[in-house]
mmCIF file of C-alpha atoms in Angstrom:
data_model
loop_
_atom_site.group_PDB
_atom_site.id
_atom_site.type_symbol
_atom_site.label_atom_id
_atom_site.label_comp_id
_atom_site.label_asym_id
_atom_site.label_seq_id
_atom_site.Cartn_x
_atom_site.Cartn_y
_atom_site.Cartn_z
ATOM 1 C CA MET A 28 7.418 -22.196 -43.373
ATOM 2 C CA LYS A 29 5.604 -18.925 -42.739
ATOM 3 C CA GLN A 30 5.143 -19.740 -39.021
ATOM 4 C CA HIS A 31 8.851 -20.587 -38.750
ATOM 5 C CA MET A 32 9.760 -17.183 -40.201
ATOM 6 C CA ILE A 33 7.457 -15.389 -37.736
ATOM 7 C CA SER A 34 9.015 -17.273 -34.814
ATOM 8 C CA LEU A 35 12.523 -16.447 -36.049
ATOM 9 C CA LEU A 36 11.576 -12.794 -36.412
ATOM 10 C CA CYS A 37 10.142 -12.688 -32.874
ATOM 11 C CA TYR A 38 13.264 -14.296 -31.372
ATOM 12 C CA SER A 39 15.493 -11.897 -33.305
ATOM 13 C CA LEU A 40 13.485 -8.898 -32.102
ATOM 14 C CA PHE A 41 13.641 -10.125 -28.486
ATOM 15 C CA ALA A 42 17.414 -10.689 -28.691
ATOM 16 C CA THR A 43 17.918 -7.229 -30.207
ATOM 17 C CA LEU A 44 15.887 -5.582 -27.427
ATOM 18 C CA CYS A 45 17.903 -7.441 -24.768
ATOM 19 C CA VAL A 46 21.215 -6.375 -26.283
ATOM 20 C CA MET A 47 20.053 -2.770 -26.722
ATOM 21 C CA GLY A 48 18.640 -2.750 -23.204
ATOM 22 C CA SER A 49 21.932 -3.851 -21.698
ATOM 23 C CA ALA A 50 23.780 -1.262 -23.784
ATOM 24 C CA PHE A 51 21.644 1.519 -22.273
ATOM 25 C CA ALA A 52 21.655 -0.047 -18.812
ATOM 26 C CA GLY A 53 22.632 1.987 -15.794
ATOM 27 C CA ASP A 54 24.657 0.772 -12.866
ATOM 28 C CA GLN A 55 23.193 -2.314 -11.300
ATOM 29 C CA PRO A 56 22.513 -1.961 -7.579
ATOM 30 C CA GLU A 57 24.521 -3.936 -5.052
ATOM 31 C CA ALA A 58 22.923 -6.125 -2.400
ATOM 32 C CA GLY A 59 22.371 -4.232 0.819
ATOM 33 C CA PRO A 60 20.675 -4.167 4.210
ATOM 34 C CA TRP A 61 16.974 -3.821 4.895
ATOM 35 C CA LYS A 62 15.568 -0.291 4.860
ATOM 36 C CA ALA A 63 12.393 0.211 6.861
ATOM 37 C CA GLU A 64 10.010 3.114 7.391
ATOM 38 C CA PHE A 65 6.784 3.300 9.343
ATOM 39 C CA THR A 66 4.183 5.786 10.534
ATOM 40 C CA THR A 67 1.526 5.295 13.145
ATOM 41 C CA GLY A 68 -1.082 7.456 14.763
ATOM 42 C CA VAL A 69 -4.533 7.939 16.226
ATOM 43 C CA GLY A 70 -7.147 10.387 14.992
ATOM 44 C CA MET A 71 -10.193 11.390 17.010
ATOM 45 C CA THR A 72 -13.179 13.685 16.524
ATOM 46 C CA GLN A 73 -15.885 14.556 19.035
ATOM 47 C CA ALA A 74 -19.141 16.495 18.771
ATOM 48 C CA ASN A 75 -21.320 17.519 21.704
ATOM 49 C CA TYR A 76 -24.481 19.629 21.869
ATOM 50 C CA SER A 77 -25.731 21.399 25.025
ATOM 51 C CA ASP A 78 -29.332 21.737 26.163
ATOM 52 C CA ASN A 79 -29.308 25.287 24.757
ATOM 53 C CA TRP A 80 -29.202 23.815 21.255
ATOM 54 C CA THR A 81 -32.742 23.581 19.896
ATOM 55 C CA GLY A 82 -31.976 21.006 17.212
ATOM 56 C CA GLY A 83 -32.420 17.264 17.627
ATOM 57 C CA GLU A 84 -28.769 16.404 17.057
ATOM 58 C CA ALA A 85 -26.815 13.989 19.202
ATOM 59 C CA GLY A 86 -23.186 13.839 20.210
ATOM 60 C CA SER A 87 -20.655 11.512 18.654
ATOM 61 C CA ILE A 88 -17.098 10.318 19.109
ATOM 62 C CA ASN A 89 -15.089 8.838 16.230
ATOM 63 C CA TRP A 90 -11.557 7.450 16.425
ATOM 64 C CA VAL A 91 -9.170 5.679 14.059
ATOM 65 C CA ALA A 92 -5.780 4.106 14.797
ATOM 66 C CA PHE A 93 -3.462 3.320 11.891
ATOM 67 C CA PHE A 94 -0.084 1.807 11.026
ATOM 68 C CA ASN A 95 1.708 2.138 7.673
ATOM 69 C CA GLY A 96 4.983 0.265 7.266
ATOM 70 C CA MET A 97 7.423 -0.411 4.449
ATOM 71 C CA ALA A 98 10.527 -2.604 4.340
ATOM 72 C CA LYS A 99 12.697 -3.054 1.257
ATOM 73 C CA ARG A 100 15.993 -4.655 0.398
ATOM 74 C CA GLN A 101 18.164 -5.243 -2.640
ATOM 75 C CA LEU A 102 18.624 -9.010 -2.246
ATOM 76 C CA SER A 103 21.246 -9.343 -4.959
ATOM 77 C CA ILE A 104 22.323 -7.525 -8.098
ATOM 78 C CA ASN A 105 19.281 -8.914 -9.902
ATOM 79 C CA TRP A 106 16.530 -8.968 -7.258
ATOM 80 C CA HIS A 107 14.808 -6.228 -5.212
ATOM 81 C CA TRP A 108 12.129 -7.034 -2.596
ATOM 82 C CA GLN A 109 9.661 -4.485 -1.191
ATOM 83 C CA ASN A 110 6.913 -5.080 1.391
ATOM 84 C CA ASP A 111 4.147 -2.608 2.267
ATOM 85 C CA LEU A 112 1.703 -3.116 5.147
ATOM 86 C CA LYS A 113 -1.268 -0.881 5.981
ATOM 87 C CA LEU A 114 -3.437 -1.477 9.033
ATOM 88 C CA ALA A 115 -6.310 0.654 10.348
ATOM 89 C CA PHE A 116 -9.122 0.220 12.845
ATOM 90 C CA GLY A 117 -11.710 2.711 14.044
ATOM 91 C CA GLN A 118 -15.004 2.996 15.865
ATOM 92 C CA GLN A 119 -17.925 5.402 16.073
ATOM 93 C CA HIS A 120 -19.855 6.065 19.295
ATOM 94 C CA THR A 121 -23.169 7.920 18.980
ATOM 95 C CA GLN A 122 -25.571 9.400 21.490
ATOM 96 C CA HIS A 123 -29.324 8.760 21.435
ATOM 97 C CA LYS A 124 -31.168 11.994 20.543
ATOM 98 C CA GLU A 125 -33.824 11.886 23.289
ATOM 99 C CA THR A 126 -32.274 9.909 26.156
ATOM 100 C CA LYS A 127 -28.685 11.146 25.565
ATOM 101 C CA ASP A 128 -27.438 7.621 26.375
ATOM 102 C CA TRP A 129 -24.411 6.402 24.449
ATOM 103 C CA SER A 130 -24.909 3.416 22.173
ATOM 104 C CA ALA A 131 -22.471 0.545 21.798
ATOM 105 C CA PRO A 132 -19.565 1.380 19.463
ATOM 106 C CA GLU A 133 -19.811 0.518 15.768
ATOM 107 C CA LYS A 134 -16.864 -0.307 13.564
ATOM 108 C CA SER A 135 -16.126 2.529 11.140
ATOM 109 C CA GLU A 136 -12.732 1.460 9.761
ATOM 110 C CA ASP A 137 -11.168 -1.978 9.400
ATOM 111 C CA LYS A 138 -8.324 -2.344 6.930
ATOM 112 C CA VAL A 139 -5.535 -4.889 6.464
ATOM 113 C CA ARG A 140 -3.525 -4.541 3.248
ATOM 114 C CA TYR A 141 -0.205 -6.155 2.359
ATOM 115 C CA ASP A 142 1.700 -5.729 -0.907
ATOM 116 C CA GLY A 143 4.862 -7.717 -1.552
ATOM 117 C CA ILE A 144 6.799 -7.039 -4.750
ATOM 118 C CA ILE A 145 9.861 -8.857 -6.031
ATOM 119 C CA LYS A 146 11.427 -7.030 -8.971
ATOM 120 C CA LEU A 147 14.043 -8.174 -11.466
ATOM 121 C CA THR A 148 16.615 -5.357 -11.604
ATOM 122 C CA LYS A 149 18.833 -6.036 -14.580
ATOM 123 C CA GLY A 150 19.377 -2.326 -15.251
ATOM 124 C CA TRP A 151 17.720 -2.591 -18.658
ATOM 125 C CA PHE A 152 15.883 0.274 -20.304
ATOM 126 C CA VAL A 153 12.712 -1.245 -18.807
ATOM 127 C CA ASP A 154 12.929 -3.431 -15.684
#
């Protein structure tokens, strides 16, 4: 009997929150077209030392290319879909201190990240 009362109380609380949430709900969004944004670029740094430099440092070249993209769409009144994609790749080239020969490039950045989110948009106090 006690477990039945707890279950009834939980269902009543859930129903009350749903009704109150819809009472405070804002306007529900309409379905619409895809909206997309993206940025891309290449970054590069270079260091070089002449023979006048008395230190034992060596030159280096670093570069990174990246792409960040986002596409989102309100699929229907109740569903919103957002996709985020981040890509990056970079390499580092270094010079040998004594011979001044350039070594083979080494990978310094390698990123692939995708986030896809489908959200229920009922317009409740908390979606």
